[in-house]
Amino acid sequence: MKTENVMSEELRRDYRVCEEIGRGRFGVVFKCYSPETGQNFAVKSINKLLIADDSIDRQCLYNEAKIMHLVSPNPHIVSIADVCEDDTYLDIVLELCNSSDLFQRLSTQRLLSESDAIAVMVPLMEAIAHCHRLGVAHRDIKPENILFNEWNDLKLADFGSAQCFREGELMSGVVGTPYYVAPEVLAGRDYNEKVDIWSAGVILYIMLAGMPPFYGDSTEEIFEAVLRANLRFPTRTFRSVSPAAKDLLRRMLCKDVSRRFSAEQVLRHPWITSNDGTKEDGVVA
């Protein structure tokens, strides 16, 4: 693909575009660099002509850059460097994270030790807590959106589905990804920022079990399993998983939103704070 045909004139003036490194529904992600500083970036180039003017996607398109400015800077969130636009393209220039993402890592290492899972959960939950304090719900937490840079720092990415909220205010709209979407979203009810806690809980379960907690052979079956929210810990799979880790999973994957943990509560849970998931006394009463 010729890069000069897939991005704004402003971006092509200020940056040198290199190889394609990703692809989405409405755009392409390229590696690029600034000739002035030599610094490398990723640029998400979105073709506005593919999105209807009155669609929710058009609203999300402009929300993404605005929300990324709001939540930046943060050491565990991909930072936004620039926004370029013309009549056809919106280009969001981002911090480059070209090591791998969590999905790729879990594809090669099916199970993580509890200490390795904690090393993922702490920065992820700190990023989520930071967003929630600022009134931002990510709404699409999944392994593909958890990136690592060349120094192995975790970075939460892709705020295309994110939404701002006020304290006590509920959101609506079915967004998210099968396996990770919260049951209240699928049920068509209004929901709050704790949908992100559910999604992070699914990720924790997958890291420790090597499989999702709610699954099926089709999208419909997955959604039905999520809606039932029947959380199980198969003996063979969870034999070596600590009681503290299972306790935290119950509190994150709690169908009753009023009882589901907040991001701050997750960070204060003994399994997290002890840095040792093997301690049996780490269960919250």
mmCIF file with all atom_site columns, N, CA, C and O in Angstrom, residues 135-160:
data_model
loop_
_atom_site.group_PDB
_atom_site.id
_atom_site.type_symbol
_atom_site.label_atom_id
_atom_site.label_alt_id
_atom_site.label_comp_id
_atom_site.label_asym_id
_atom_site.label_entity_id
_atom_site.label_seq_id
_atom_site.pdbx_PDB_ins_code
_atom_site.Cartn_x
_atom_site.Cartn_y
_atom_site.Cartn_z
_atom_site.occupancy
_atom_site.B_iso_or_equiv
_atom_site.pdbx_formal_charge
_atom_site.auth_seq_id
_atom_site.auth_comp_id
_atom_site.auth_asym_id
_atom_site.auth_atom_id
_atom_site.pdbx_PDB_model_num
ATOM 1   N N  . GLY A 1 135 ? -12.770 10.341 35.036 1.00 0.00 ? 135 GLY A N  1
ATOM 2   C CA . GLY A 1 135 ? -14.088 10.224 34.417 1.00 0.00 ? 135 GLY A CA 1
ATOM 3   C C  . GLY A 1 135 ? -14.052 9.634  33.026 1.00 0.00 ? 135 GLY A C  1
ATOM 4   O O  . GLY A 1 135 ? -14.847 10.031 32.162 1.00 0.00 ? 135 GLY A O  1
ATOM 5   N N  . VAL A 1 136 ? -13.165 8.668  32.792 1.00 0.00 ? 136 VAL A N  1
ATOM 6   C CA . VAL A 1 136 ? -13.068 8.009  31.488 1.00 0.00 ? 136 VAL A CA 1
ATOM 7   C C  . VAL A 1 136 ? -13.202 6.499  31.677 1.00 0.00 ? 136 VAL A C  1
ATOM 8   O O  . VAL A 1 136 ? -12.468 5.904  32.471 1.00 0.00 ? 136 VAL A O  1
ATOM 9   N N  . ALA A 1 137 ? -14.140 5.888  30.969 1.00 0.00 ? 137 ALA A N  1
ATOM 10  C CA . ALA A 1 137 ? -14.263 4.435  30.914 1.00 0.00 ? 137 ALA A CA 1
ATOM 11  C C  . ALA A 1 137 ? -13.697 3.966  29.574 1.00 0.00 ? 137 ALA A C  1
ATOM 12  O O  . ALA A 1 137 ? -14.072 4.494  28.527 1.00 0.00 ? 137 ALA A O  1
ATOM 13  N N  . HIS A 1 138 ? -12.791 2.998  29.597 1.00 0.00 ? 138 HIS A N  1
ATOM 14  C CA . HIS A 1 138 ? -12.153 2.521  28.364 1.00 0.00 ? 138 HIS A CA 1
ATOM 15  C C  . HIS A 1 138 ? -13.136 1.731  27.506 1.00 0.00 ? 138 HIS A C  1
ATOM 16  O O  . HIS A 1 138 ? -13.225 1.910  26.297 1.00 0.00 ? 138 HIS A O  1
ATOM 17  N N  . ARG A 1 139 ? -13.833 0.796  28.123 1.00 0.00 ? 139 ARG A N  1
ATOM 18  C CA . ARG A 1 139 ? -14.914 0.004  27.517 1.00 0.00 ? 139 ARG A CA 1
ATOM 19  C C  . ARG A 1 139 ? -14.457 -1.047 26.503 1.00 0.00 ? 139 ARG A C  1
ATOM 20  O O  . ARG A 1 139 ? -15.302 -1.697 25.879 1.00 0.00 ? 139 ARG A O  1
ATOM 21  N N  . ASP A 1 140 ? -13.173 -1.239 26.328 1.00 0.00 ? 140 ASP A N  1
ATOM 22  C CA . ASP A 1 140 ? -12.715 -2.330 25.452 1.00 0.00 ? 140 ASP A CA 1
ATOM 23  C C  . ASP A 1 140 ? -11.366 -2.859 25.943 1.00 0.00 ? 140 ASP A C  1
ATOM 24  O O  . ASP A 1 140 ? -10.412 -2.987 25.169 1.00 0.00 ? 140 ASP A O  1
ATOM 25  N N  . ILE A 1 141 ? -11.314 -3.173 27.234 1.00 0.00 ? 141 ILE A N  1
ATOM 26  C CA . ILE A 1 141 ? -10.095 -3.755 27.802 1.00 0.00 ? 141 ILE A CA 1
ATOM 27  C C  . ILE A 1 141 ? -9.975  -5.188 27.308 1.00 0.00 ? 141 ILE A C  1
ATOM 28  O O  . ILE A 1 141 ? -10.868 -6.010 27.519 1.00 0.00 ? 141 ILE A O  1
ATOM 29  N N  . LYS A 1 142 ? -8.893  -5.510 26.631 1.00 0.00 ? 142 LYS A N  1
ATOM 30  C CA . LYS A 1 142 ? -8.633  -6.860 26.138 1.00 0.00 ? 142 LYS A CA 1
ATOM 31  C C  . LYS A 1 142 ? -7.134  -6.993 25.887 1.00 0.00 ? 142 LYS A C  1
ATOM 32  O O  . LYS A 1 142 ? -6.418  -5.983 25.786 1.00 0.00 ? 142 LYS A O  1
ATOM 33  N N  . PRO A 1 143 ? -6.607  -8.220 25.778 1.00 0.00 ? 143 PRO A N  1
ATOM 34  C CA . PRO A 1 143 ? -5.153  -8.404 25.632 1.00 0.00 ? 143 PRO A CA 1
ATOM 35  C C  . PRO A 1 143 ? -4.556  -7.677 24.429 1.00 0.00 ? 143 PRO A C  1
ATOM 36  O O  . PRO A 1 143 ? -3.423  -7.211 24.488 1.00 0.00 ? 143 PRO A O  1
ATOM 37  N N  . GLU A 1 144 ? -5.310  -7.571 23.329 1.00 0.00 ? 144 GLU A N  1
ATOM 38  C CA . GLU A 1 144 ? -4.789  -6.898 22.142 1.00 0.00 ? 144 GLU A CA 1
ATOM 39  C C  . GLU A 1 144 ? -4.559  -5.408 22.379 1.00 0.00 ? 144 GLU A C  1
ATOM 40  O O  . GLU A 1 144 ? -3.797  -4.778 21.635 1.00 0.00 ? 144 GLU A O  1
ATOM 41  N N  . ASN A 1 145 ? -5.231  -4.833 23.370 1.00 0.00 ? 145 ASN A N  1
ATOM 42  C CA . ASN A 1 145 ? -5.083  -3.405 23.664 1.00 0.00 ? 145 ASN A CA 1
ATOM 43  C C  . ASN A 1 145 ? -4.121  -3.148 24.821 1.00 0.00 ? 145 ASN A C  1
ATOM 44  O O  . ASN A 1 145 ? -4.051  -2.028 25.322 1.00 0.00 ? 145 ASN A O  1
ATOM 45  N N  . ILE A 1 146 ? -3.399  -4.176 25.227 1.00 0.00 ? 146 ILE A N  1
ATOM 46  C CA . ILE A 1 146 ? -2.387  -4.035 26.274 1.00 0.00 ? 146 ILE A CA 1
ATOM 47  C C  . ILE A 1 146 ? -1.028  -4.264 25.614 1.00 0.00 ? 146 ILE A C  1
ATOM 48  O O  . ILE A 1 146 ? -0.668  -5.389 25.265 1.00 0.00 ? 146 ILE A O  1
ATOM 49  N N  . LEU A 1 147 ? -0.306  -3.177 25.396 1.00 0.00 ? 147 LEU A N  1
ATOM 50  C CA . LEU A 1 147 ? 0.936   -3.216 24.630 1.00 0.00 ? 147 LEU A CA 1
ATOM 51  C C  . LEU A 1 147 ? 2.143   -3.135 25.552 1.00 0.00 ? 147 LEU A C  1
ATOM 52  O O  . LEU A 1 147 ? 2.044   -2.788 26.731 1.00 0.00 ? 147 LEU A O  1
ATOM 53  N N  . PHE A 1 148 ? 3.304   -3.457 24.977 1.00 0.00 ? 148 PHE A N  1
ATOM 54  C CA . PHE A 1 148 ? 4.572   -3.325 25.701 1.00 0.00 ? 148 PHE A CA 1
ATOM 55  C C  . PHE A 1 148 ? 5.563   -2.596 24.809 1.00 0.00 ? 148 PHE A C  1
ATOM 56  O O  . PHE A 1 148 ? 5.636   -2.853 23.606 1.00 0.00 ? 148 PHE A O  1
ATOM 57  N N  . ASN A 1 149 ? 6.325   -1.671 25.413 1.00 0.00 ? 149 ASN A N  1
ATOM 58  C CA . ASN A 1 149 ? 7.333   -0.967 24.622 1.00 0.00 ? 149 ASN A CA 1
ATOM 59  C C  . ASN A 1 149 ? 8.668   -1.712 24.689 1.00 0.00 ? 149 ASN A C  1
ATOM 60  O O  . ASN A 1 149 ? 8.755   -2.810 25.261 1.00 0.00 ? 149 ASN A O  1
ATOM 61  N N  . GLU A 1 150 ? 9.703   -1.115 24.127 1.00 0.00 ? 150 GLU A N  1
ATOM 62  C CA . GLU A 1 150 ? 10.987  -1.814 24.040 1.00 0.00 ? 150 GLU A CA 1
ATOM 63  C C  . GLU A 1 150 ? 11.628  -2.036 25.399 1.00 0.00 ? 150 GLU A C  1
ATOM 64  O O  . GLU A 1 150 ? 12.516  -2.871 25.552 1.00 0.00 ? 150 GLU A O  1
ATOM 65  N N  . TRP A 1 151 ? 11.171  -1.308 26.411 1.00 0.00 ? 151 TRP A N  1
ATOM 66  C CA . TRP A 1 151 ? 11.680  -1.509 27.781 1.00 0.00 ? 151 TRP A CA 1
ATOM 67  C C  . TRP A 1 151 ? 10.758  -2.410 28.590 1.00 0.00 ? 151 TRP A C  1
ATOM 68  O O  . TRP A 1 151 ? 10.903  -2.539 29.795 1.00 0.00 ? 151 TRP A O  1
ATOM 69  N N  . ASN A 1 152 ? 9.783   -3.038 27.912 1.00 0.00 ? 152 ASN A N  1
ATOM 70  C CA . ASN A 1 152 ? 8.838   -3.968 28.530 1.00 0.00 ? 152 ASN A CA 1
ATOM 71  C C  . ASN A 1 152 ? 7.864   -3.281 29.475 1.00 0.00 ? 152 ASN A C  1
ATOM 72  O O  . ASN A 1 152 ? 7.301   -3.918 30.373 1.00 0.00 ? 152 ASN A O  1
ATOM 73  N N  . ASP A 1 153 ? 7.654   -1.985 29.286 1.00 0.00 ? 153 ASP A N  1
ATOM 74  C CA . ASP A 1 153 ? 6.655   -1.269 30.079 1.00 0.00 ? 153 ASP A CA 1
ATOM 75  C C  . ASP A 1 153 ? 5.269   -1.517 29.492 1.00 0.00 ? 153 ASP A C  1
ATOM 76  O O  . ASP A 1 153 ? 5.083   -1.411 28.273 1.00 0.00 ? 153 ASP A O  1
ATOM 77  N N  . LEU A 1 154 ? 4.301   -1.818 30.341 1.00 0.00 ? 154 LEU A N  1
ATOM 78  C CA . LEU A 1 154 ? 2.926   -2.043 29.887 1.00 0.00 ? 154 LEU A CA 1
ATOM 79  C C  . LEU A 1 154 ? 2.249   -0.714 29.580 1.00 0.00 ? 154 LEU A C  1
ATOM 80  O O  . LEU A 1 154 ? 2.367   0.247  30.337 1.00 0.00 ? 154 LEU A O  1
ATOM 81  N N  . LYS A 1 155 ? 1.504   -0.686 28.470 1.00 0.00 ? 155 LYS A N  1
ATOM 82  C CA . LYS A 1 155 ? 0.805   0.521  28.035 1.00 0.00 ? 155 LYS A CA 1
ATOM 83  C C  . LYS A 1 155 ? -0.606  0.154  27.559 1.00 0.00 ? 155 LYS A C  1
ATOM 84  O O  . LYS A 1 155 ? -0.773  -0.635 26.628 1.00 0.00 ? 155 LYS A O  1
ATOM 85  N N  . LEU A 1 156 ? -1.604  0.735  28.188 1.00 0.00 ? 156 LEU A N  1
ATOM 86  C CA . LEU A 1 156 ? -2.987  0.546  27.747 1.00 0.00 ? 156 LEU A CA 1
ATOM 87  C C  . LEU A 1 156 ? -3.222  1.403  26.507 1.00 0.00 ? 156 LEU A C  1
ATOM 88  O O  . LEU A 1 156 ? -2.888  2.587  26.486 1.00 0.00 ? 156 LEU A O  1
ATOM 89  N N  . ALA A 1 157 ? -3.839  0.802  25.484 1.00 0.00 ? 157 ALA A N  1
ATOM 90  C CA . ALA A 1 157 ? -3.988  1.480  24.188 1.00 0.00 ? 157 ALA A CA 1
ATOM 91  C C  . ALA A 1 157 ? -5.423  1.397  23.686 1.00 0.00 ? 157 ALA A C  1
ATOM 92  O O  . ALA A 1 157 ? -6.278  0.730  24.267 1.00 0.00 ? 157 ALA A O  1
ATOM 93  N N  . ASP A 1 158 ? -5.668  2.083  22.574 1.00 0.00 ? 158 ASP A N  1
ATOM 94  C CA . ASP A 1 158 ? -6.913  2.063  21.804 1.00 0.00 ? 158 ASP A CA 1
ATOM 95  C C  . ASP A 1 158 ? -8.103  2.556  22.613 1.00 0.00 ? 158 ASP A C  1
ATOM 96  O O  . ASP A 1 158 ? -8.888  1.776  23.166 1.00 0.00 ? 158 ASP A O  1
ATOM 97  N N  . PHE A 1 159 ? -8.284  3.868  22.619 1.00 0.00 ? 159 PHE A N  1
ATOM 98  C CA . PHE A 1 159 ? -9.395  4.494  23.318 1.00 0.00 ? 159 PHE A CA 1
ATOM 99  C C  . PHE A 1 159 ? -10.545 4.826  22.360 1.00 0.00 ? 159 PHE A C  1
ATOM 100 O O  . PHE A 1 159 ? -11.334 5.732  22.609 1.00 0.00 ? 159 PHE A O  1
ATOM 101 N N  . GLY A 1 160 ? -10.644 4.071  21.269 1.00 0.00 ? 160 GLY A N  1
ATOM 102 C CA . GLY A 1 160 ? -11.675 4.311  20.275 1.00 0.00 ? 160 GLY A CA 1
ATOM 103 C C  . GLY A 1 160 ? -13.084 4.065  20.778 1.00 0.00 ? 160 GLY A C  1
ATOM 104 O O  . GLY A 1 160 ? -14.047 4.608  20.226 1.00 0.00 ? 160 GLY A O  1
#
